[in-house]
Coordinates of C-alpha atoms and ligand atoms in Angstrom, one line a residue:
X1 CA 0.0 0.0 0.0
X2 CA 1.4 3.4 -1.0
X3 CA 1.8 5.8 1.9
X4 CA 0.3 9.3 1.5
X5 CA 2.6 12.3 1.3
X6 CA 1.5 14.1 4.4
X7 CA -0.1 13.3 7.8
X8 CA -1.5 15.2 10.8
X9 CA 0.7 15.1 13.8
X10 CA 0.7 17.0 17.1
X11 CA 3.8 18.3 18.7
X12 CA 6.1 21.2 19.5
X13 CA 8.3 23.6 17.7
X14 CA 9.3 25.2 21.1
X15 CA 8.7 24.5 24.7
X16 CA 6.3 26.3 27.1
X17 CA 5.7 26.7 30.1
X18 CA 2.4 27.4 28.5
X19 CA 0.5 24.5 26.9
X20 CA -0.4 26.8 24.0
X21 CA 2.9 25.7 22.4
X22 CA 1.2 22.4 21.4
X23 CA 0.7 22.6 17.6
X24 CA -1.0 20.6 14.9
X25 CA 1.3 19.9 12.0
X26 CA 1.0 18.6 8.5
X27 CA 4.2 16.6 8.5
X28 CA 5.6 14.5 5.6
X29 CA 4.9 10.8 6.2
X30 CA 8.3 9.4 7.1
X31 CA 9.9 7.0 4.6
X32 CA 10.8 3.7 6.2
X33 CA 14.4 2.5 6.0
X34 CA 14.9 -1.2 5.0
X35 CA 14.9 -2.2 8.7
X36 CA 11.8 -0.2 9.7
X37 CA 8.0 -1.0 9.8
X38 CA 5.5 1.7 8.9
X39 CA 2.5 1.6 11.1
X40 CA -0.7 3.0 10.0
X41 CA -2.4 5.1 12.6
X42 CA -5.9 4.2 11.6
X43 CA -7.6 1.9 9.1
X44 CA -11.2 1.5 8.4
X45 CA -12.9 -0.4 11.1
X46 CA -9.9 -0.4 13.4
X47 CA -9.1 2.5 15.5
X48 CA -5.6 3.5 16.5
X49 CA -4.7 4.9 19.9
X50 CA -1.7 6.7 21.4
X51 CA -1.0 6.9 25.1
X52 CA -0.6 10.1 27.1
X53 CA 2.5 10.1 29.5
X54 CA 3.7 12.4 32.2
X55 CA 7.1 12.8 30.5
X56 CA 5.4 14.6 27.6
X57 CA 4.0 17.2 30.0
X58 CA 7.6 17.9 31.1
X59 CA 8.8 18.2 27.6
X60 CA 6.0 20.6 26.8
X61 CA 6.7 22.7 29.9
X62 CA 10.5 22.7 29.3
X63 CA 11.2 20.9 32.6
X64 CA 12.3 17.6 31.1
X65 CA 15.8 17.2 32.4
X66 CA 17.1 15.1 29.5
X67 CA 17.9 16.3 25.9
X68 CA 14.9 16.9 23.6
X69 CA 14.8 15.9 20.0
X70 CA 15.3 18.7 17.4
X71 CA 12.3 20.9 16.8
X72 CA 9.7 20.5 15.5
X73 CA 9.0 17.1 16.9
X74 CA 5.9 15.0 17.5
X75 CA 4.7 14.2 21.0
X76 CA 3.5 10.8 22.2
X77 CA 5.4 7.7 23.3
X78 CA 3.4 4.6 22.5
X79 CA 0.7 3.6 20.0
X80 CA -1.5 0.8 18.7
X81 CA -1.9 0.5 15.0
X82 CA -1.7 -1.8 12.0
X83 CA 1.3 -2.7 9.9
X84 CA 1.4 -1.1 6.4
X85 CA 4.5 -2.7 5.0
X86 CA 7.3 -5.0 6.2
X87 CA 11.0 -4.4 6.3
X88 CA 13.0 -5.3 3.2
X89 CA 16.4 -5.7 4.7
X90 CA 17.5 -9.4 4.2
X91 CA 19.4 -9.6 7.5
X92 CA 16.2 -8.5 9.3
X93 CA 14.0 -10.9 7.4
X94 CA 16.2 -13.8 8.4
X95 CA 16.7 -12.7 12.1
X96 CA 15.2 -15.3 14.4
X97 CA 13.7 -12.7 16.7
X98 CA 12.0 -11.1 13.7
X99 CA 10.6 -14.4 12.5
X100 CA 9.2 -15.2 16.0
X101 CA 7.0 -12.1 15.9
X102 CA 5.1 -13.3 12.8
X103 CA 4.5 -9.8 11.5
X104 CA 2.1 -9.4 8.6
X105 CA 0.7 -6.5 6.7
X106 CA -2.6 -5.4 8.4
X107 CA -1.8 -7.1 11.7
X108 CA -2.3 -5.3 15.0
X109 CA 0.8 -4.1 16.9
X110 CA 1.9 -1.8 19.6
X111 CA 5.1 0.2 19.3
X112 CA 6.9 3.0 21.1
X113 CA 9.1 5.8 19.9
X114 CA 11.3 5.6 23.0
X115 CA 10.1 9.1 23.6
X116 CA 13.4 10.6 22.6
X117 CA 13.1 10.6 18.8
X118 CA 11.2 13.0 16.6
X119 CA 8.9 10.2 15.5
X120 CA 6.3 10.5 18.3
X121 CA 3.0 8.7 18.2
X122 CA 0.5 11.6 18.2
X123 CA 0.5 11.1 14.4
X124 CA -1.4 9.3 11.7
X125 CA 1.7 7.2 10.8
X126 CA 4.7 6.0 12.7
X127 CA 7.8 4.5 11.2
X128 CA 9.5 2.3 13.8
X129 CA 12.5 0.0 14.0
X130 CA 11.1 -3.5 13.7
X131 CA 12.5 -4.5 17.1
X132 CA 10.3 -1.8 18.7
X133 CA 7.2 -3.3 17.2
X134 CA 5.3 -6.0 19.1
X135 CA 2.3 -8.1 18.1
X136 CA -0.9 -7.8 20.1
X137 CA -2.4 -11.2 20.9
X138 CA -5.9 -12.0 19.9
X139 CA -8.4 -11.4 22.6
X140 CA -6.8 -8.2 24.1
X141 CA -9.0 -5.2 23.2
X142 CA -7.2 -2.3 21.5
X143 CA -7.6 0.2 24.3
X144 CA -6.5 -2.3 26.9
X145 CA -3.5 -3.3 24.9
X146 CA -2.3 0.3 24.4
X147 CA -3.2 1.3 28.0
X148 CA -1.2 -1.5 29.5
X149 CA 1.8 -1.3 27.2
X150 CA 4.0 1.4 28.7
X151 CA 2.8 1.0 32.3
X152 CA 3.3 -2.8 32.1
X153 CA 6.6 -2.6 30.4
X154 CA 7.8 -0.2 33.1
X155 CA 6.4 -2.1 36.1
X156 CA 7.2 -5.7 35.0
X157 CA 11.0 -5.3 34.3
X158 CA 11.6 -2.8 37.2
X159 CA 9.7 -4.9 39.7
X160 CA 11.7 -7.9 38.5
X161 CA 15.2 -6.7 37.8
X162 CA 15.5 -3.4 39.6
X163 CA 14.0 -4.9 42.7
X164 CA 12.4 -8.4 42.5
X165 CA 9.1 -8.1 44.4
X166 CA 8.5 -11.3 46.4
X167 CA 5.5 -12.7 48.3
X168 CA 5.4 -11.2 51.8
X169 CA 7.2 -8.0 50.8
X170 CA 5.7 -4.6 51.6
X171 CA 6.4 -2.0 48.9
X172 CA 5.7 1.7 48.7
X173 CA 4.4 3.0 45.3
X174 CA 4.2 6.8 44.7
X175 CA 1.9 8.2 42.1
X176 CA -0.2 5.1 42.8
X177 CA -3.4 6.4 41.1
X178 CA -1.6 7.0 37.8
X179 CA -1.2 4.4 35.1
X180 CA 2.4 3.5 35.9
X181 CA 1.9 3.5 39.7
X182 CA -1.2 1.4 39.3
X183 CA 0.6 -1.2 37.2
X184 CA 3.4 -1.5 39.9
X185 CA 0.7 -1.8 42.6
X186 CA -1.3 -4.5 40.7
X187 CA 1.8 -6.4 39.8
X188 CA 3.1 -6.4 43.4
X189 CA -0.3 -7.5 44.6
X190 CA -0.2 -10.4 42.1
X191 CA 3.2 -11.4 43.4
X192 CA 1.8 -11.6 47.0
X193 CA 3.2 -8.3 48.3
X194 CA 1.4 -5.8 50.5
X195 CA 1.2 -2.4 48.7
X196 CA 1.2 1.0 50.3
X197 CA 0.5 3.8 47.8
X198 CA 0.6 7.6 47.9
X199 CA -1.5 10.1 46.1
X200 CA -2.6 13.8 46.4
X201 CA -6.4 13.6 46.9
X202 CA -9.0 11.5 48.5
X203 CA -10.7 10.9 45.2
X204 CA -7.5 9.5 43.7
X205 CA -7.0 7.5 46.9
X206 CA -10.5 6.0 46.6
X207 CA -9.7 5.0 43.0
X208 CA -6.4 3.4 44.0
X209 CA -8.1 1.5 46.9
X210 CA -10.8 0.2 44.5
X211 CA -8.0 -0.9 42.2
X212 CA -6.6 -3.2 44.9
X213 CA -4.0 -1.0 46.8
X214 CA -3.9 -2.2 50.4
X215 CA -3.2 1.1 52.1
X216 CA -3.4 4.5 50.4
X217 CA -1.9 7.6 52.0
X218 CA -3.1 11.0 50.9
X219 CA 0.2 12.8 51.2
X220 CA -1.3 16.3 51.4
X221 CA -3.1 15.2 54.6
X222 CA -0.8 12.7 56.3
X223 CA 2.8 12.3 57.2
X224 CA 3.8 9.5 54.7
X225 CA 6.9 8.3 56.5
X226 CA 5.2 8.1 59.9
X227 CA 2.2 6.3 58.4
X228 CA 4.4 3.8 56.5
X229 CA 6.4 3.1 59.7
X230 CA 3.2 2.6 61.6
X231 CA 1.9 0.1 58.9
X232 CA 5.2 -1.8 58.9
X233 CA 5.7 -2.1 62.7
X234 CA 8.5 0.5 62.5
X235 CA 10.5 -1.5 60.0
X236 CA 9.8 0.3 56.8
X237 CA 9.2 -1.1 53.3
X238 CA 11.3 -3.6 51.4
X239 CA 11.3 -1.4 48.2
X240 CA 10.0 1.9 47.0
X241 CA 9.0 2.6 43.4
X242 CA 9.2 6.4 43.0
X243 CA 8.1 8.4 40.0
X244 CA 8.1 11.7 41.9
X245 CA 11.8 12.2 42.7
X246 CA 12.7 15.5 44.4
X247 CA 9.7 15.9 46.7
X248 CA 9.7 12.3 48.0
X249 CA 13.4 11.8 48.6
X250 CA 13.5 12.5 52.4
X251 CA 10.3 10.5 52.9
X252 CA 11.9 7.6 51.1
X253 CA 15.0 7.7 53.2
X254 CA 12.8 7.8 56.4
X255 CA 10.7 4.8 55.5
X256 CA 12.9 2.4 53.5
X257 CA 13.7 -0.7 55.5
X258 CA 17.3 -1.7 56.4
X259 CA 18.8 -3.3 53.2
X260 CA 15.8 -2.1 51.2
X261 CA 15.9 -0.8 47.6
X262 CA 14.8 2.6 46.3
X263 CA 13.9 2.5 42.6
X264 CA 13.5 5.9 41.0
X265 CA 11.7 5.8 37.8
X266 CA 10.7 9.4 37.1
X267 CA 10.9 13.0 38.4
X268 CA 7.4 14.4 38.4
X269 CA 8.5 17.0 41.0
X270 CA 12.0 17.4 39.5
X271 CA 15.2 15.4 39.8
X272 CA 16.5 14.3 43.2
X273 CA 19.2 16.7 44.4
X274 CA 22.8 15.3 44.6
X275 CA 23.4 13.6 47.9
X276 CA 26.2 11.7 49.7
X277 CA 25.5 8.0 49.6
X278 CA 27.0 7.5 53.1
X279 CA 23.9 9.2 54.6
X280 CA 22.1 5.8 54.5
X281 CA 25.1 3.7 55.6
X282 CA 23.4 2.5 58.7
X283 CA 20.6 1.0 56.6
X284 CA 22.7 -0.2 53.7
X285 CA 20.1 1.1 51.2
X286 CA 20.4 0.3 47.5
X287 CA 19.4 3.0 45.0
X288 CA 19.0 3.1 41.3
X289 CA 17.3 5.2 38.7
X290 CA 15.9 2.9 36.0
X291 CA 14.4 3.5 32.6
X292 CA 12.3 0.6 31.2
X293 CA 14.5 0.8 28.1
X294 CA 17.4 -0.5 30.1
X295 CA 15.5 -3.8 30.3
X296 CA 13.4 -3.8 27.2
X297 CA 15.9 -2.3 24.8
X298 CA 17.3 -5.8 24.0
X299 CA 15.2 -7.2 21.2
X300 CA 14.6 -10.6 22.8
X301 CA 14.1 -9.3 26.3
X302 CA 11.8 -6.6 25.0
X303 CA 9.6 -9.1 23.1
X304 CA 9.5 -11.3 26.2
X305 CA 8.6 -8.5 28.5
X306 CA 5.8 -7.3 26.2
X307 CA 4.4 -10.8 25.9
X308 CA 4.6 -11.1 29.7
X309 CA 2.6 -7.9 30.1
X310 CA -0.1 -9.2 27.8
X311 CA -0.2 -12.5 29.7
X312 CA -0.7 -10.6 32.9
X313 CA -3.5 -8.6 31.3
X314 CA -5.1 -11.7 30.0
X315 CA -4.9 -13.3 33.4
X316 CA -6.5 -10.2 35.0
X317 CA -3.4 -9.5 37.2
X318 CA -2.9 -6.2 35.3
X319 CA -6.1 -4.2 34.8
X320 CA -5.4 -0.9 33.1
X321 CA -8.1 1.7 33.6
X322 CA -8.7 4.3 30.9
X323 CA -10.1 7.5 32.3
X324 CA -9.9 9.8 29.4
X325 CA -9.9 9.9 25.6
X326 CA -8.9 12.9 23.5
X327 CA -8.9 13.6 19.8
X328 CA -5.7 14.0 17.7
X329 CA -5.7 17.8 17.6
X330 CA -3.8 20.6 19.3
X331 CA -6.8 21.3 21.5
X332 CA -7.3 17.6 22.4
X333 CA -3.7 17.0 23.3
X334 CA -3.5 20.3 25.2
X335 CA -6.4 19.4 27.4
X336 CA -5.0 15.9 28.2
X337 CA -1.5 17.1 28.9
X338 CA -2.5 20.0 31.0
X339 CA -4.8 17.9 33.2
X340 CA -2.0 15.4 33.6
X341 CA 0.6 18.1 34.5
X342 CA -1.8 19.5 37.1
X343 CA -2.2 16.1 38.8
X344 CA -5.9 16.0 37.8
X345 CA -5.7 12.6 36.1
X346 CA -5.9 9.1 37.4
X347 CA -5.5 5.9 35.4
X348 CA -4.5 6.1 31.7
X349 CA -5.3 8.7 29.1
X350 CA -5.4 8.0 25.4
X351 CA -5.4 10.0 22.2
X352 CA -7.7 8.6 19.6
X353 CA -6.5 9.1 16.1
X354 CA -9.4 9.7 13.8
X355 CA -10.2 7.0 11.2
X356 CA -9.5 8.0 7.6
Ligands
NAP401 N1 11.3 4.8 34.2 C1 10.5 4.6 33.2 O1 10.8 3.8 32.2 C2 9.1 5.3 33.1 C3 8.2 4.9 32.2 C4 7.0 5.5 32.2 C5 6.7 6.5 33.2 N2 7.7 6.8 34.1 C6 7.5 7.8 35.1 O2 6.5 7.3 36.0 C7 5.8 8.4 36.6 C8 4.3 8.3 36.4 O3 4.0 8.3 35.0 P1 2.5 8.4 34.5 O4 2.6 8.7 33.0 O5 1.7 7.2 35.0 O6 1.9 9.7 35.1 P2 0.8 9.9 36.3 O7 1.2 9.1 37.5 O8 -0.5 9.7 35.6 O9 0.9 11.4 36.5 C9 2.0 11.9 37.3 C10 1.6 12.1 38.8 O10 2.7 12.5 39.5 C11 2.2 13.0 40.7 N3 3.0 14.2 41.1 C12 3.7 14.3 42.2 N4 4.4 15.4 42.3 C13 4.0 16.1 41.2 C14 4.3 17.4 40.8 N5 5.2 18.2 41.4 N6 3.7 17.8 39.6 C15 2.9 17.0 39.0 N7 2.5 15.8 39.4 C16 3.1 15.3 40.5 C17 0.7 13.3 40.5 O11 0.0 12.3 41.2 P3 -0.6 12.5 42.7 O12 -1.8 13.3 42.5 O13 -0.8 11.1 43.1 O14 0.5 13.2 43.4 C18 0.5 13.1 39.0 O15 -0.8 12.6 38.7 C19 6.3 9.7 35.9 O16 7.4 10.2 36.7 C20 6.9 9.2 34.6 O17 7.9 10.0 34.1 C21 8.9 6.2 34.1

């Protein structure tokens, strides 16, 4: 199938802080290289979705602490779509890992742009390296597949390789009402751990509790460290999964158990200030800042983690909750991203790309 010359995409040609910088572009449809797969955003009868992520709000506002792609670039990290054409590179076609994925034109896949390239997913077409494209098993609805993809592919590897959550553990999950926090909480529950979560409001706390979190602390009303110590008999938690960063650092130090692990996975409040590791010598705490890419970037490991996420979804252990859908337009993306930046969201938010 021939690709059209241009497509609608939503992104930035400069950063904010105002969300008015979000623009709708007519971009040329990218030409795939011999190793890439073009993914059609929408096809008749099959809707394509892209996910909204907190890191995009930081890119829009100019607070993302890592380098941005060159302007103008498209926002959006993950998508669900259909394959338009297959790679032509002979080495790719004979790669065992490629063969195992059983790609076919028209088949349903999820993919990510790794968030750092100009090829974001708030667009009608995405061209992705074949190794970043993963088949969606039959029986997983489109919205569930796209809503579980990034949260699951963050929670599963980090709660396995950064700290391996075990039955009987007690873990603390910040941003527990968000899509990523909820995936950590549900996975830890499925592994037999007790989950303590934090969030800003009672409404978000009620949502997290309904979603299975054992103890939810509203951090604007309660002293989190004191409450965690109370819930753990003064011992603290075995591990902390922290997407907040700067504002939760002191709390984490106060309520991590001796020989516990603090896993930073984001910086919603800004990066943690430099500190001297010896301050936790008496507890022998382990720390790491982990991006999911560190675990899923390898093509075999990535495919296996994605398959594991979909298995957990199929088993009911991971239950992504979609709380908002927005159109692929500057206004739609602006509304979604602003709500997320202001902490007004819970669960997952999606951008629906209009059918052509
Ligand atoms: N390491 C990785 O590979 C990876 C992958 C995906 C996402 N992440 C990170 O995981 C975290 C959660 O991502 P998400 O997309 O699911 O977002 P989210 O949790 O839906 O939204 C971010 C949440 O952060 C909380 N927050 C705390 N301090 C904040 C502040 N100063 N400003 C704004 N919000 C603040 C708010 O929740 P409360 O109301 O509960 O405070 C807000 O809802 C983010 O830090 C993200 O960058 C990491």
